[in-house]
Coordinates of C-alpha atoms and ligand atoms in Angstrom, one line a residue:
X115 CA 85.1 71.1 96.6
X116 CA 83.9 74.6 96.2
X117 CA 86.3 77.5 96.2
X118 CA 86.4 79.3 99.6
X119 CA 85.3 83.0 99.6
X120 CA 86.2 83.7 103.3
X121 CA 89.5 82.4 104.6
X122 CA 90.3 83.1 108.3
X123 CA 93.8 83.2 109.6
X124 CA 94.3 81.4 112.9
X125 CA 97.7 81.3 114.7
X126 CA 98.2 77.6 114.8
X127 CA 99.7 77.7 118.3
X128 CA 96.5 79.1 119.8
X129 CA 94.2 76.4 121.2
X130 CA 91.5 79.0 121.9
X131 CA 91.5 80.5 118.4
X132 CA 91.6 77.1 116.7
X133 CA 88.5 76.2 118.6
X134 CA 86.8 79.5 117.9
X135 CA 87.8 79.6 114.2
X136 CA 85.6 76.6 113.3
X137 CA 82.5 78.4 114.6
X138 CA 82.9 81.6 112.6
X139 CA 81.3 80.5 109.4
X140 CA 84.5 80.9 107.5
X141 CA 84.7 78.6 104.4
X142 CA 88.4 77.9 105.2
X143 CA 90.8 78.4 108.1
X144 CA 94.4 79.2 107.3
X145 CA 96.3 77.6 110.2
X146 CA 99.3 79.9 110.4
X147 CA 102.8 78.6 111.0
X148 CA 104.5 81.8 109.7
X149 CA 104.3 85.4 110.9
X150 CA 101.8 85.1 113.7
X151 CA 103.9 82.4 115.4
X152 CA 107.0 83.2 117.4
X153 CA 110.3 81.3 116.6
X154 CA 110.2 79.3 119.7
X155 CA 106.6 78.3 119.1
X156 CA 107.1 76.9 115.6
X157 CA 107.4 73.3 116.6
X158 CA 104.3 73.3 118.7
X159 CA 102.3 75.2 116.0
X160 CA 103.2 72.4 113.6
X161 CA 101.9 69.7 116.0
X162 CA 98.8 71.7 116.8
X163 CA 98.0 72.3 113.1
X164 CA 98.4 68.6 112.3
X165 CA 96.2 67.7 115.3
X166 CA 93.4 70.1 114.3
X167 CA 93.4 68.8 110.7
X168 CA 93.4 65.2 111.8
X169 CA 90.6 65.7 114.3
X170 CA 88.2 67.9 112.3
X171 CA 84.7 66.7 111.4
X172 CA 83.2 66.6 107.9
X173 CA 81.3 69.8 108.7
X174 CA 84.4 71.8 109.6
X175 CA 85.7 74.5 107.4
X176 CA 88.4 73.6 104.9
X177 CA 91.8 73.4 106.6
X178 CA 94.7 75.2 104.9
X179 CA 98.2 75.7 106.3
X180 CA 100.4 78.7 105.8
X181 CA 103.9 77.3 105.9
X182 CA 107.0 79.4 106.5
X183 CA 108.7 80.9 103.4
X184 CA 111.4 79.0 101.4
X185 CA 114.1 81.4 102.6
X186 CA 113.6 80.4 106.2
X187 CA 114.7 76.8 105.9
X188 CA 111.5 75.7 107.7
X189 CA 109.2 75.0 104.8
X190 CA 110.0 71.3 104.2
X191 CA 109.7 70.5 107.9
X192 CA 106.4 72.3 108.0
X193 CA 105.1 70.3 105.1
X194 CA 106.5 67.0 106.5
X195 CA 104.6 67.7 109.7
X196 CA 101.2 68.6 108.2
X197 CA 100.7 66.6 105.0
X198 CA 100.0 63.4 106.9
X199 CA 96.9 65.2 108.3
X200 CA 95.6 65.9 104.8
X201 CA 95.3 69.7 104.6
X202 CA 93.0 71.0 101.9
X203 CA 95.6 73.4 100.8
X204 CA 98.9 75.1 101.4
X205 CA 99.3 78.9 101.5
X206 CA 102.8 79.8 100.3
X207 CA 104.0 83.2 101.7
X208 CA 106.7 85.3 100.0
X209 CA 106.2 83.4 96.8
X210 CA 108.8 84.8 94.4
X211 CA 107.1 83.5 91.3
X212 CA 105.7 80.4 89.5
X213 CA 109.0 78.5 89.9
X214 CA 108.3 78.4 93.6
X215 CA 105.1 76.5 93.0
X216 CA 107.0 73.8 91.0
X217 CA 109.3 73.4 94.0
X218 CA 106.4 73.1 96.3
X219 CA 104.6 70.7 94.0
X220 CA 107.6 68.3 94.0
X221 CA 107.8 68.4 97.8
X222 CA 104.1 67.8 98.2
X223 CA 104.1 64.9 95.7
X224 CA 106.9 63.2 97.6
X225 CA 105.0 63.6 100.9
X226 CA 101.7 62.5 99.4
X227 CA 103.4 59.3 98.1
X228 CA 104.9 58.7 101.5
X229 CA 101.5 59.0 103.2
X230 CA 99.6 57.0 100.5
X231 CA 97.5 60.0 99.5
X232 CA 96.3 60.8 96.0
X233 CA 98.9 62.7 94.0
X234 CA 98.1 66.5 93.8
X235 CA 95.1 66.2 96.1
X236 CA 96.5 69.1 98.2
X237 CA 96.0 72.5 96.5
X238 CA 98.0 75.7 96.7
X239 CA 97.4 79.5 97.1
X240 CA 100.5 81.7 96.7
X241 CA 100.8 85.1 98.4
X242 CA 102.2 86.4 95.2
X243 CA 103.3 90.0 95.9
X244 CA 105.3 89.9 99.1
X245 CA 108.7 90.6 97.5
X246 CA 109.3 93.4 95.0
X247 CA 110.7 91.1 92.3
X248 CA 107.5 88.9 92.6
X249 CA 105.4 91.7 91.1
X250 CA 107.2 91.2 87.8
X251 CA 106.1 87.5 87.6
X252 CA 102.4 87.8 88.1
X253 CA 101.5 87.0 84.5
X254 CA 103.2 83.6 84.6
X255 CA 101.1 81.5 86.8
X256 CA 98.9 79.8 84.1
X257 CA 99.4 76.0 84.3
X258 CA 101.0 76.0 87.7
X259 CA 100.5 72.7 89.4
X260 CA 97.9 72.6 92.2
X261 CA 97.0 76.3 91.8
X262 CA 93.6 76.9 93.4
X263 CA 93.6 80.7 93.9
X264 CA 96.0 83.6 94.1
X265 CA 96.3 86.3 96.8
X266 CA 98.6 89.2 97.6
X267 CA 100.2 90.8 100.6
X268 CA 101.1 94.4 101.3
X269 CA 102.9 94.3 104.6
X270 CA 106.1 92.4 103.5
X271 CA 106.0 94.2 100.2
X272 CA 106.2 97.5 102.1
X273 CA 109.1 96.3 104.1
X274 CA 110.7 95.1 100.9
X275 CA 110.7 98.6 99.4
X276 CA 111.5 100.4 102.7
X277 CA 108.1 102.2 102.7
X278 CA 107.1 104.0 105.9
X279 CA 103.5 103.0 105.3
X280 CA 101.5 101.1 102.6
X281 CA 98.3 103.2 103.0
X282 CA 97.8 106.9 102.4
X283 CA 96.6 109.2 105.2
X284 CA 93.0 108.7 104.1
X285 CA 93.3 104.9 104.6
X286 CA 93.4 104.0 100.9
X287 CA 96.2 101.7 99.5
X288 CA 99.1 103.6 98.1
X289 CA 100.0 103.3 94.4
X290 CA 102.4 100.3 94.6
X291 CA 99.8 98.2 96.6
X292 CA 97.0 99.1 94.1
X293 CA 99.3 97.9 91.4
X294 CA 100.0 94.7 93.3
X295 CA 96.2 94.2 93.9
X296 CA 95.3 94.8 90.2
X297 CA 98.1 92.6 88.8
X298 CA 97.1 89.8 91.2
X299 CA 93.6 90.0 89.9
X300 CA 94.8 89.9 86.3
X301 CA 97.3 87.2 87.0
X302 CA 94.7 85.0 88.7
X303 CA 92.2 85.5 85.8
X304 CA 95.0 84.7 83.3
X305 CA 95.6 81.5 85.2
X306 CA 91.9 80.7 85.4
X307 CA 91.7 80.8 89.2
X308 CA 89.9 83.0 91.7
X309 CA 91.6 86.1 93.2
X310 CA 91.4 86.4 97.0
X311 CA 92.0 89.9 98.4
X312 CA 94.5 90.5 101.2
X313 CA 94.0 91.0 104.9
X314 CA 92.7 94.2 106.5
X315 CA 94.8 94.8 109.6
X316 CA 92.6 97.5 111.2
X317 CA 90.2 94.9 112.3
X318 CA 88.1 97.2 114.6
X319 CA 87.3 99.5 111.6
X320 CA 84.1 97.8 110.3
X321 CA 83.1 100.5 107.9
X322 CA 86.5 100.7 106.3
X323 CA 86.7 97.0 105.9
X324 CA 83.2 96.7 104.4
X325 CA 83.9 99.5 101.9
X326 CA 87.2 97.9 100.8
X327 CA 85.5 94.4 100.4
X328 CA 82.8 96.0 98.2
X329 CA 85.5 97.6 96.1
X330 CA 87.3 94.3 95.8
X331 CA 84.1 92.5 94.7
X332 CA 83.4 95.2 92.1
X333 CA 86.9 94.8 90.7
X334 CA 86.5 91.0 90.3
X335 CA 87.9 89.6 93.5
X336 CA 86.1 86.4 94.5
X337 CA 86.8 86.5 98.3
X338 CA 89.1 87.8 101.0
X339 CA 91.3 86.7 103.9
X340 CA 90.2 87.6 107.4
X341 CA 92.3 88.0 110.6
X342 CA 89.4 88.3 113.0
X343 CA 86.1 86.5 113.3
X344 CA 84.1 89.7 113.0
X345 CA 85.4 90.1 109.4
X346 CA 84.0 86.7 108.3
X347 CA 80.3 87.6 107.9
X348 CA 81.2 90.8 106.0
X349 CA 83.3 88.8 103.5
X350 CA 80.6 86.1 103.1
X351 CA 77.8 88.7 102.4
X352 CA 79.9 91.0 100.2
X353 CA 81.3 88.2 98.0
X354 CA 77.9 86.6 97.4
X355 CA 75.6 87.7 94.6
X356 CA 72.8 90.0 95.7
X357 CA 69.1 89.3 94.8
X358 CA 69.3 92.1 92.2
X359 CA 72.4 90.6 90.6
X360 CA 70.8 87.2 90.4
X361 CA 67.6 88.7 88.9
X362 CA 69.8 90.5 86.3
X363 CA 71.7 87.3 85.5
X364 CA 68.5 85.3 85.2
X365 CA 67.2 87.9 82.7
X366 CA 70.4 87.9 80.7
X367 CA 70.6 84.1 80.4
X368 CA 66.9 83.9 79.6
X369 CA 67.3 86.7 77.0
X370 CA 70.1 85.0 75.1
X371 CA 68.3 81.6 75.4
X372 CA 65.3 83.2 73.7
X373 CA 67.5 84.7 70.9
X374 CA 70.3 82.2 70.5
X375 CA 71.6 83.8 67.3
X376 CA 71.7 87.3 68.8
X377 CA 75.1 88.9 69.5
X378 CA 73.5 91.7 71.5
X379 CA 70.2 92.2 73.3
X380 CA 68.6 94.8 75.5
X381 CA 67.9 94.1 79.3
X382 CA 66.4 96.8 81.5
X383 CA 67.1 99.4 78.9
X384 CA 70.8 98.6 78.7
X385 CA 72.9 96.9 76.0
X386 CA 73.9 93.4 76.9
X387 CA 76.4 91.4 74.8
X388 CA 78.5 88.2 75.1
X389 CA 80.8 89.3 77.9
X390 CA 77.7 90.1 80.0
X391 CA 76.4 86.5 79.3
X392 CA 79.7 85.1 80.7
X393 CA 79.3 87.3 83.8
X394 CA 75.7 86.3 84.2
X395 CA 76.5 82.6 84.0
X396 CA 79.3 83.1 86.6
X397 CA 76.9 84.9 89.0
X398 CA 74.5 81.9 88.7
X399 CA 77.3 79.4 89.2
X400 CA 76.9 78.0 85.7
X401 CA 80.7 78.2 85.0
Ligands
COA731 N1 90.7 83.2 114.8 C1 89.9 82.6 115.7 N2 89.5 83.3 116.8 C2 89.9 84.5 117.0 C3 90.8 85.2 116.0 C4 91.1 84.4 114.9 N3 91.9 85.0 113.9 N4 91.0 86.4 116.4 C5 90.3 86.6 117.6 N5 89.7 85.4 117.9 C6 88.9 85.2 119.1 C7 89.6 85.6 120.4 O1 90.4 84.5 120.9 C8 88.4 86.0 121.3 O2 87.8 84.8 121.7 P1 87.5 84.6 123.3 O3 86.5 85.7 123.5 O4 86.9 83.2 123.3 O5 88.7 84.7 124.0 C9 87.4 86.6 120.3 O6 87.8 86.1 119.0 C10 87.5 88.1 120.3 O7 88.8 88.5 120.0 P2 89.3 90.0 120.3 O8 89.5 90.2 121.8 O9 88.4 90.9 119.6 O10 90.7 90.0 119.6 P3 92.1 89.8 120.2 O11 92.6 91.1 120.8 O12 92.1 88.6 121.1 O13 93.0 89.3 119.0 C11 94.4 89.5 117.1 C12 93.4 90.3 118.0 C13 94.7 90.4 115.9 C14 95.7 89.2 117.9 C15 93.7 88.2 116.6 O14 92.5 88.6 115.9 C16 94.5 87.3 115.8 O15 95.3 86.5 116.3 N6 94.3 87.3 114.4 C17 95.0 86.5 113.5 C18 96.5 86.9 113.3 C19 97.2 86.2 112.2 O16 96.9 85.0 112.0 N7 98.0 86.9 111.5 C20 98.7 86.3 110.3 C21 98.1 86.7 109.1 S1 98.4 88.4 108.7
MG732 MG1 103.9 88.3 106.3

């Protein structure tokens, strides 16, 4: 299964959005049981998420479920309701650190066994910066069971530090959120999984979104989460290699193949050494 670049959040209690989400071209839907679903709608959202997962065709996007956070008391019920419908993955909000993924792993293994599913077939993506304390754990995710990707969140983090806003007047992330974004990138790389950038709430601002996606891609992010269908094509195009990047990568791989003993070569008038070969192979999907 290829790693998703574009994840689209869909409130799991919305029939209309569940139907629409599958047509957006997103690699994965995140069926949300958490913040976009009101307290009285949680039970129906569980049922609708499970029904969508059970009914989806092979051509449908991957189906991930964002459960409620451990401190709500709802998480185990959410998992019990959806695991039987075989989600591709679970998104864990307000993850406080790698220990939470071990708790989640044990719960998922029990439910997989109950349903006769392969152990550890369901993967996990933590939202790893939603509490202030979680920022200090981001280097510890290597070896976490089921870890498929890491992402971050700036809304709950802002609430956690009593910030009035998480962006500056010019629209850019304030310092704490830049730090969270950078540490998530480093933490994901250290754990050997892709980093997925957070949502962009101002969904009518196409130019702002496109610019921030380009920034994330330059940094090393592999994809992004969307909240609106219009954001999906921007993510898919931004997080795919351009023709020029592919041509450069082809030239680098061919250059080193022609001089296997060389530590450094010259491509298009620039120095290229071993880290560039790693990058070129990644662009070409050569691992
Ligand atoms: N997934 C699937 N379909 C969506 C969608 C989504 N996330 N967001 C909007 N749509 C659909 C709408 O239902 C509408 O379809 P229709 O024309 O068939 O009725 C169409 O796309 C256009 O939507 P639009 O009118 O531009 O937006 P809206 O005002 O209806 O909705 C939001 C705006 C923010 C409420 C909505 O985009 C949304 O629910 N996003 C996800 C929120 C979420 O999950 N948050 C949790 C993570 S932070
Ligand atoms: Mg939240």
